[in-house]
Each structure stands twice: as C-alpha cells, then as structure tokens.
Coordinates of C-alpha atoms and ligand atoms in Angstrom, one line a residue:
M70 CA 32.2 -3.4 -25.6
A71 CA 30.4 -6.6 -24.4
K72 CA 28.2 -7.9 -21.9
I73 CA 30.3 -10.4 -19.7
T74 CA 28.5 -13.7 -18.3
L75 CA 30.2 -15.8 -15.5
D76 CA 28.5 -19.0 -15.5
N77 CA 28.9 -21.4 -12.7
L78 CA 32.4 -20.2 -12.2
A79 CA 34.8 -21.3 -9.3
H80 CA 38.5 -21.2 -9.0
S81 CA 40.8 -23.1 -6.7
Y82 CA 44.7 -22.8 -6.8
L83 CA 44.8 -26.3 -5.6
A84 CA 45.2 -29.0 -7.9
R85 CA 42.6 -31.1 -6.0
P86 CA 40.4 -29.0 -4.1
S87 CA 38.3 -31.1 -1.6
S88 CA 36.0 -28.5 0.1
E89 CA 34.7 -25.0 -0.2
D90 CA 37.4 -23.6 1.7
D91 CA 39.8 -24.8 -1.0
Y92 CA 38.4 -22.2 -3.5
A93 CA 39.7 -18.5 -3.9
L94 CA 36.7 -18.0 -5.6
K95 CA 33.3 -19.7 -4.5
E96 CA 30.8 -20.6 -7.2
L97 CA 29.4 -17.5 -9.1
N98 CA 27.0 -16.7 -11.5
H99 CA 26.7 -13.0 -13.0
D100 CA 26.2 -10.7 -15.8
W101 CA 28.2 -7.6 -16.2
I102 CA 25.9 -5.5 -18.1
D103 CA 27.4 -3.9 -21.1
G104 CA 28.5 -0.4 -20.7
E105 CA 28.3 -0.3 -16.9
A106 CA 30.8 1.0 -14.4
Y107 CA 31.5 -1.5 -11.5
A108 CA 33.4 -1.6 -8.5
L109 CA 34.7 -4.8 -7.3
L110 CA 35.0 -4.2 -3.4
G111 CA 36.4 -6.2 -0.5
A112 CA 39.2 -6.7 1.8
S113 CA 42.7 -7.8 0.7
G114 CA 43.0 -11.5 0.0
C115 CA 39.1 -11.9 -0.7
G116 CA 39.5 -12.9 -4.4
K117 CA 39.3 -9.7 -6.3
S118 CA 42.3 -10.3 -8.5
T119 CA 41.5 -13.9 -8.7
L120 CA 38.2 -12.9 -10.6
L121 CA 39.7 -10.3 -12.5
N122 CA 42.5 -12.3 -13.9
I123 CA 39.8 -14.9 -14.8
I124 CA 37.7 -12.3 -16.9
S125 CA 41.0 -11.2 -18.6
G126 CA 42.3 -14.4 -19.2
L127 CA 45.3 -14.6 -17.1
L128 CA 43.9 -17.2 -15.1
H129 CA 41.7 -20.1 -16.3
P130 CA 39.2 -21.0 -13.9
S131 CA 38.9 -24.4 -12.4
Q132 CA 35.2 -24.4 -13.0
G133 CA 32.6 -22.9 -15.1
R134 CA 32.6 -20.7 -18.1
I135 CA 33.1 -16.8 -19.2
L136 CA 30.9 -15.7 -22.5
F137 CA 31.6 -12.3 -23.9
D138 CA 28.4 -11.2 -25.9
D139 CA 27.2 -14.9 -25.4
V140 CA 30.1 -16.3 -26.8
D141 CA 32.3 -18.7 -24.8
V142 CA 35.9 -17.4 -24.3
T143 CA 36.5 -19.5 -21.5
H144 CA 39.7 -21.0 -23.2
A145 CA 40.6 -17.9 -25.3
P146 CA 43.9 -16.3 -24.8
T147 CA 44.1 -12.8 -23.1
A148 CA 44.8 -11.2 -26.6
E149 CA 41.7 -12.5 -28.3
R150 CA 39.6 -11.3 -25.5
N151 CA 40.2 -7.8 -26.6
I152 CA 40.5 -6.4 -23.1
A153 CA 42.4 -3.4 -21.3
Q154 CA 44.0 -4.4 -17.8
V155 CA 45.9 -2.1 -15.5
F156 CA 47.4 -3.6 -12.5
Q157 CA 48.3 -2.2 -9.1
F158 CA 52.0 -1.8 -10.1
P159 CA 53.3 0.0 -13.3
V160 CA 54.0 -2.2 -16.5
V161 CA 55.9 0.2 -18.5
Y162 CA 58.4 -0.4 -21.5
D163 CA 61.6 1.6 -19.8
T164 CA 63.7 2.1 -22.8
M165 CA 60.6 3.5 -24.7
T166 CA 59.3 7.1 -24.5
V167 CA 56.3 8.1 -22.7
R168 CA 54.6 8.8 -26.4
D169 CA 55.6 5.2 -27.6
N170 CA 54.3 3.5 -24.3
L171 CA 50.9 5.2 -24.8
A172 CA 50.8 4.9 -28.7
F173 CA 51.9 1.0 -28.2
P174 CA 48.3 -0.5 -27.9
L175 CA 47.2 1.4 -30.8
R176 CA 49.9 0.5 -32.9
N177 CA 49.9 -2.9 -32.2
R178 CA 46.3 -2.8 -33.7
G179 CA 47.4 -1.1 -36.8
A180 CA 45.5 2.2 -36.2
D181 CA 46.5 5.1 -38.5
T182 CA 49.2 7.5 -37.7
A183 CA 47.3 10.8 -37.3
Y184 CA 44.6 9.2 -35.4
I185 CA 47.4 7.6 -33.0
A186 CA 48.9 11.2 -32.4
E187 CA 45.6 12.6 -31.8
R188 CA 44.6 10.2 -29.3
V189 CA 47.9 9.9 -27.6
Q190 CA 47.6 13.5 -27.0
Q191 CA 44.2 13.4 -25.6
I192 CA 45.3 10.7 -23.2
A193 CA 48.4 12.5 -22.2
Q194 CA 46.1 15.4 -21.1
M195 CA 43.8 13.2 -19.2
I196 CA 46.8 11.7 -17.1
G197 CA 48.7 15.5 -17.0
M198 CA 51.7 14.2 -18.9
E199 CA 51.8 16.1 -22.0
D200 CA 55.1 17.8 -21.0
V201 CA 57.1 14.4 -20.7
L202 CA 55.7 12.8 -23.9
N203 CA 59.5 12.7 -25.3
R204 CA 61.0 11.5 -22.3
K205 CA 62.1 7.6 -21.8
A206 CA 60.0 6.0 -19.3
R207 CA 63.1 5.2 -17.4
G208 CA 63.9 7.4 -14.6
L209 CA 60.4 8.4 -14.0
T210 CA 58.8 8.2 -10.7
A211 CA 56.8 5.0 -9.8
D212 CA 53.7 7.4 -9.7
A213 CA 54.4 8.8 -13.3
K214 CA 55.0 5.4 -14.7
Q215 CA 51.5 4.2 -12.9
K216 CA 50.1 7.2 -15.0
I217 CA 51.5 5.7 -18.1
S218 CA 50.0 2.4 -17.3
L219 CA 46.7 4.0 -16.7
G220 CA 46.9 5.9 -20.0
R221 CA 47.8 2.9 -22.2
G222 CA 44.9 1.1 -20.4
M223 CA 42.5 3.9 -21.4
V224 CA 43.8 4.5 -24.8
R225 CA 42.0 2.1 -27.3
E226 CA 38.4 3.0 -27.5
D227 CA 37.4 -0.4 -29.1
V228 CA 37.9 -2.7 -26.3
N229 CA 35.4 -5.1 -24.9
A230 CA 36.2 -3.9 -21.2
L231 CA 38.4 -2.0 -19.1
L232 CA 40.0 -3.9 -16.0
F233 CA 41.5 -2.0 -13.2
D234 CA 43.2 -3.6 -10.3
E235 CA 43.7 -1.3 -7.3
P236 CA 45.3 1.2 -10.0
L237 CA 45.7 4.0 -7.7
T238 CA 47.8 2.4 -4.9
V239 CA 51.1 3.9 -5.9
I240 CA 49.6 7.2 -6.7
D241 CA 49.8 10.2 -4.3
P242 CA 46.4 11.1 -2.5
H243 CA 46.2 14.3 -4.4
M244 CA 46.4 12.8 -7.9
K245 CA 43.9 9.6 -6.8
W246 CA 41.0 11.8 -6.9
E247 CA 41.9 13.4 -10.2
L248 CA 42.5 10.2 -11.9
R249 CA 39.5 8.7 -10.5
T250 CA 37.5 11.5 -12.0
Q251 CA 39.0 11.2 -15.1
L252 CA 38.2 7.4 -15.4
K253 CA 34.9 8.2 -14.3
S254 CA 34.3 11.0 -17.4
L255 CA 36.2 8.7 -19.7
H256 CA 33.4 6.0 -18.7
D257 CA 30.7 8.7 -19.4
Q258 CA 32.2 9.7 -22.6
F259 CA 32.7 6.2 -24.0
G260 CA 30.5 3.9 -22.2
H261 CA 33.0 0.9 -21.9
T262 CA 32.1 -2.1 -19.5
M263 CA 34.5 -1.0 -16.8
I264 CA 35.4 -3.0 -13.5
Y265 CA 37.5 -1.2 -10.9
V266 CA 38.8 -3.2 -8.0
T267 CA 39.5 -1.8 -4.8
H268 CA 39.5 -2.3 -1.0
D269 CA 38.6 1.3 -0.2
Q270 CA 34.6 2.0 0.0
T271 CA 35.0 5.7 -0.8
E272 CA 36.6 4.9 -4.4
A273 CA 34.0 2.2 -4.8
L274 CA 31.0 3.9 -4.0
T275 CA 32.2 7.3 -6.1
F276 CA 33.3 5.5 -9.0
A277 CA 30.8 3.1 -9.8
D278 CA 27.0 2.7 -11.1
K279 CA 27.0 -0.8 -9.2
V280 CA 29.2 -2.3 -6.5
V281 CA 30.1 -5.9 -6.3
V282 CA 30.9 -6.5 -2.7
M283 CA 33.1 -9.7 -2.4
H284 CA 34.1 -11.4 1.2
D285 CA 36.2 -14.6 1.6
G286 CA 36.0 -15.7 -2.1
R287 CA 32.4 -15.1 -2.2
V288 CA 30.1 -12.2 -3.9
V289 CA 28.0 -11.3 -1.0
Q290 CA 26.1 -8.5 -2.8
I291 CA 25.7 -6.4 -6.2
G292 CA 23.9 -3.3 -5.6
T293 CA 24.0 0.6 -6.0
P294 CA 25.6 2.2 -3.3
Q295 CA 21.9 3.3 -2.1
E296 CA 21.0 -0.4 -1.9
L297 CA 24.3 -1.4 -0.1
F298 CA 23.5 1.3 2.5
E299 CA 19.7 0.7 2.9
R300 CA 19.6 -3.1 2.8
P301 CA 22.9 -5.0 3.2
A302 CA 22.3 -8.5 2.0
H303 CA 25.2 -9.7 4.1
T304 CA 26.2 -8.7 7.8
F305 CA 29.8 -8.3 6.2
V306 CA 28.3 -5.6 3.7
G307 CA 26.8 -3.7 6.7
Y308 CA 29.9 -3.6 8.5
F309 CA 32.4 -3.1 5.6
I310 CA 30.4 -0.3 3.9
G311 CA 29.5 3.0 6.2
S312 CA 31.6 4.6 8.9
P313 CA 31.2 3.5 11.2
G314 CA 29.3 0.3 9.8
M315 CA 26.2 -1.2 10.7
N316 CA 25.5 -2.2 14.5
L317 CA 24.5 -5.8 14.9
F318 CA 22.2 -7.0 17.8
D319 CA 21.6 -10.8 18.8
A320 CA 18.0 -10.9 18.8
Q321 CA 14.9 -13.2 19.0
I322 CA 12.4 -12.5 16.6
N323 CA 8.8 -13.0 16.8
G324 CA 6.4 -11.7 13.9
D325 CA 7.0 -8.1 13.8
T326 CA 8.7 -7.7 17.2
A327 CA 12.3 -8.4 18.2
T328 CA 13.7 -8.9 22.0
I329 CA 17.1 -7.0 22.2
A330 CA 18.8 -7.2 25.5
G331 CA 15.5 -7.7 27.0
T332 CA 13.6 -5.2 25.2
Q333 CA 10.7 -5.4 23.2
V334 CA 11.5 -3.4 19.5
A335 CA 9.2 -3.0 16.8
L336 CA 10.7 -4.0 13.5
G337 CA 8.2 -2.3 11.1
A338 CA 7.4 -5.4 9.4
G339 CA 6.8 -9.1 10.0
Y340 CA 9.2 -12.2 9.7
A341 CA 8.5 -15.6 9.3
A342 CA 10.2 -18.0 11.9
L343 CA 14.0 -18.0 12.0
G344 CA 16.7 -20.6 12.7
G345 CA 20.4 -20.1 13.3
K346 CA 22.1 -17.2 14.5
V347 CA 19.4 -14.2 14.5
Q348 CA 20.7 -10.7 14.8
V349 CA 19.3 -7.1 13.9
G350 CA 21.4 -4.8 11.9
V351 CA 20.9 -1.0 12.5
R352 CA 23.1 1.4 11.0
P353 CA 24.6 4.5 13.2
E354 CA 22.5 6.8 11.3
F355 CA 19.1 5.3 12.4
I356 CA 19.6 5.3 16.2
K357 CA 18.4 8.0 18.3
L358 CA 19.2 8.6 22.0
S359 CA 16.1 8.8 24.4
R360 CA 15.5 9.9 27.8
G361 CA 12.1 8.2 27.6
D362 CA 11.0 4.9 28.9
D363 CA 11.1 3.0 25.5
G364 CA 13.9 1.7 23.7
V365 CA 16.9 -0.8 24.5
P366 CA 19.0 0.3 27.7
A367 CA 22.3 1.8 26.6
R368 CA 24.9 4.1 28.2
V369 CA 27.0 6.8 26.3
T370 CA 30.4 6.0 26.6
R371 CA 32.2 8.8 24.5
V372 CA 31.2 11.4 21.7
E373 CA 33.5 12.0 19.0
D374 CA 33.3 15.1 16.8
V375 CA 34.3 14.1 13.1
G376 CA 33.4 17.4 11.6
R377 CA 30.4 16.7 9.4
H378 CA 28.7 14.9 12.2
K379 CA 29.0 13.2 15.8
I380 CA 29.7 9.7 16.3
I381 CA 28.3 8.6 19.7
R382 CA 29.7 5.5 21.3
L383 CA 27.6 3.5 23.5
D384 CA 27.3 0.5 25.8
V385 CA 24.5 -1.9 25.2
A386 CA 24.5 -5.0 27.2
G387 CA 28.6 -5.1 27.2
H388 CA 28.8 -4.7 23.5
T389 CA 29.7 -1.2 21.7
V390 CA 27.1 0.5 19.8
S391 CA 27.4 3.4 17.4
A392 CA 25.1 6.2 16.5
I393 CA 25.3 9.2 14.6
A394 CA 23.9 12.6 15.2
G395 CA 24.1 15.8 13.1
E396 CA 26.7 18.5 13.4
G397 CA 24.6 20.7 15.3
A398 CA 22.7 18.2 17.5
R399 CA 22.8 18.4 21.2
I400 CA 23.7 15.0 22.8
P401 CA 21.7 14.2 25.8
E402 CA 24.6 12.4 27.2
D403 CA 22.4 11.2 30.2
A404 CA 20.3 9.2 27.9
E405 CA 19.7 6.0 29.2
R406 CA 18.0 4.3 26.1
I407 CA 18.2 4.0 22.3
I408 CA 15.4 3.7 19.6
F409 CA 15.6 2.6 16.3
D410 CA 14.3 4.1 13.2
P411 CA 12.1 1.2 11.7
A412 CA 13.0 2.2 8.3
G413 CA 16.6 1.5 9.0
I414 CA 16.3 -2.1 10.6
N415 CA 17.3 -5.3 8.9
V416 CA 16.9 -8.8 10.1
Y417 CA 19.8 -11.4 9.5
A418 CA 19.8 -15.3 10.0
D419 CA 23.4 -16.6 9.9
D420 CA 24.8 -13.6 8.5
W421 CA 22.3 -13.5 5.5
R422 CA 19.7 -10.7 5.3
V423 CA 15.8 -12.1 5.5
S424 CA 13.5 -10.4 3.6
P425 CA 10.4 -9.2 5.7
Q426 CA 7.1 -10.6 4.5
G427 CA 5.7 -8.5 1.7
E428 CA 8.7 -7.0 0.9
V429 CA 9.0 -6.5 -2.7
P430 CA 12.4 -7.4 -4.1
Ligands
ADP90 P1 42.7 -10.0 -3.6 O1 42.9 -9.5 -5.0 O2 41.1 -9.7 -3.2 O3 43.3 -9.3 -2.6 P2 43.5 -12.7 -4.4 O4 42.4 -12.9 -5.4 O5 44.8 -11.9 -5.0 O6 42.8 -11.5 -3.3 O7 43.6 -14.0 -3.4 C1 42.8 -14.6 -3.2 C2 43.1 -16.0 -2.4 O8 43.8 -16.7 -3.2 C3 44.0 -15.5 -1.3 O9 43.7 -16.2 -0.3 C4 45.6 -15.6 -1.9 O10 46.4 -16.0 -1.1 C5 45.1 -16.8 -2.9 N1 45.9 -16.9 -4.1 C6 46.2 -15.6 -5.0 N2 47.0 -16.1 -5.9 C7 47.5 -17.3 -5.8 C8 48.2 -18.2 -6.5 N3 48.9 -17.7 -7.5 N4 48.7 -19.4 -5.8 C9 48.0 -19.6 -4.9 N5 47.0 -18.9 -4.1 C10 46.8 -17.6 -4.3
MG91 MG1 44.3 -8.1 -5.7

C-alpha cells in the first residue's frame, strides 16, 4: 500500500497542445492518502480513465510526475508499480478455468500453493463463484466474466493500490449492490488505497471516504460526501451531486445581503466585493415555501411525490427552481414566495465558491 502523489500532472492526447482546451487532464496536484477509499466521480468524457491510466502506468503523462511513497514512478512500467486494475469490460483468459484465472496474479508472483488455494476460495466466495471454479471462462456470461475480473483485481493482498474503472457497468443491478458492498468490506479488512471510478453519484457516495469530483478535465473538488453536499466548491458539484441538484440564482451581493429577482435575501455571512458572474446556490433541501411577505417571489408549478419526500417545482422569474419537502409535509401550493435557510446558502463567482468572511476552511 502506498501514498500516491500527483505533482503538476497534466495530460494531452495531442502531440503539440497549444491551449488548456487541448488537455484531457488539466494540471493537478494531489496526494491520495495511503489506505483511503476514493471515488472518482464525473460525467462521461471528463477524464476519469485518463487519470486512472496515468496512475497505473498504462498512459504516460505529457506533464508532471507521479510518486508512490515519495518515489518517482512516472516512467516506471505498469508491472513495477504493483497495482491491480479492473476495467469496465472483462479481461479474462478464456481457455483457463475460473480458478486459474483467479490464481493467476498470485502464481505470477510466486505465492505458495496452499496460500493460493485458500485465497482463491475466499475470493470465489466474495464474488459468488465457488460453484463454477472448475469451469473454463469461455462460455460464461459477460456478467460472470466481469466478476472474475473483479476477483482477479482483489486477489492480491500486497498491492500498492486497487484501481477500479467503472467495474460494475456490465453487472446486473441486483449484483451491483452486492459487489459494491464486497469491495467496501475488502477495503475495511485490508485497508488498501482504492480508487473507484464511476459516473454514478450513489455509487460514489456509498463507496468512498472521499469523493474526487471531475468536470471537463479538471478536479473541481475533493471531499467527504457531507462536504460535497454542504459546501460544493464549484457549481458543477452542486448540480451533479444531489437529486435534484443545487439551484442557482443570478444575484448581486452587497456585504451580507443578496438581491435575487429584485428581492433582498439575508446570506447569514458577509462577502467581499465580487466580480464576474455572481450566483447564489441553494440546495432544494434548504428552500421553504412561504405565504408571508418575505422571500423571493415564486409560483408552484408541479409537485412530484417520489416516495421518501416530495419535490416541488417552482417558477422564479422565469427559471425553474426545485424544493424538497418531507413525505408527510403539507405543501402550500398557493405560496407566493420562497425563503432560504441561511445555513444552506453558498455564493459563487464564475462558478467557483467564494468563502464568506471569517469562514474556517
Ligand atoms: P472518462 O473516463 O471520464 O469518460 P476519458 O479519460 O476516457 O474520460 O476521456 C477524456 C477525454 O480524452 C475525452 O474527451 C476523450 O475523448 C479523450 N480521449 C480519451 N482517450 C483518448 C485517446 N486514446 N486519444 C485521444 N483522445 C482520447
Ligand atoms: Mg472512462
């Protein structure tokens, strides 16, 4: 297991990148703490696989260095990095049995026979394949083959890190939950450094201690699920995480007051003068409907009952805004205003969160 350091790392697939847009991975500095479980979350095409393949050595970065426990491995081949990587689609040896597929990484490293037998049995149990250990991989379903790939990824206990690149894509929904739970318990048991790539926020938030959110080739925030919920560092995080995502209101800010749709709103904290595109972000959980005289003018357009709670869609100055109310809550559909809980207000300038004065970072 190892701490992994990314030092001034960036990557372009072009031979002569000329602008920032040419980089699939924009400059990045980060330490992946030894033994932590990370999720790498972002929409398709944002650079997740590029970053993962640079860490494993499948791809050489066009700029910067990678260090494992402070040793520079930027130019070291994959094999020397001692990493297990599982891909989106199965990589198995068709002519080998399931048992031999699972044993392969251990045999390769010269582990002793008794240990291999025991460990393969353990892993087969984790992936639910004890009954088919003697079957050839050929002829198994894609689903079963992917479980073998996962098992092969998990079989070695002495790896520096485990990297998973959307490994549950071809797994049926039922088994997905089961396998994710297994991966999590594997982490609790062995404490490997794990990086789990996904575009699914639920997967990310349930798997990881820390979630690394990527957008357009850039890491926009690294934080606990709670931090991503309470203080999204970028409007993308606010929008991408949460269901529905954070509402954004164009605003002018003056000290501790915002003007939104012609109405003054208390921010609960003071801000220095801001330039650029200024917005106030409020998650649906922090918006309440009001029949009183205070608040931003709004009109209820629709109420959706989604079981655990209700989602209220509103029109605010021609924009759609969402609010969430508890399951049993009565919705005043004739409400004419919305009010914000100051604890749930964040301010953005050109999409990046601005810290209020006096905030403890
Ligand atoms: P993700 O895994 O988040 O879906 P990728 O890392 O695969 O994203 O891709 C990031 C960007 O780099 C995308 O715009 C993609 O088209 C581009 N890209 C990925 N692989 C290559 C490649 N081998 N050659 C050129 N461009 C690539
Ligand atoms: Mg990918």
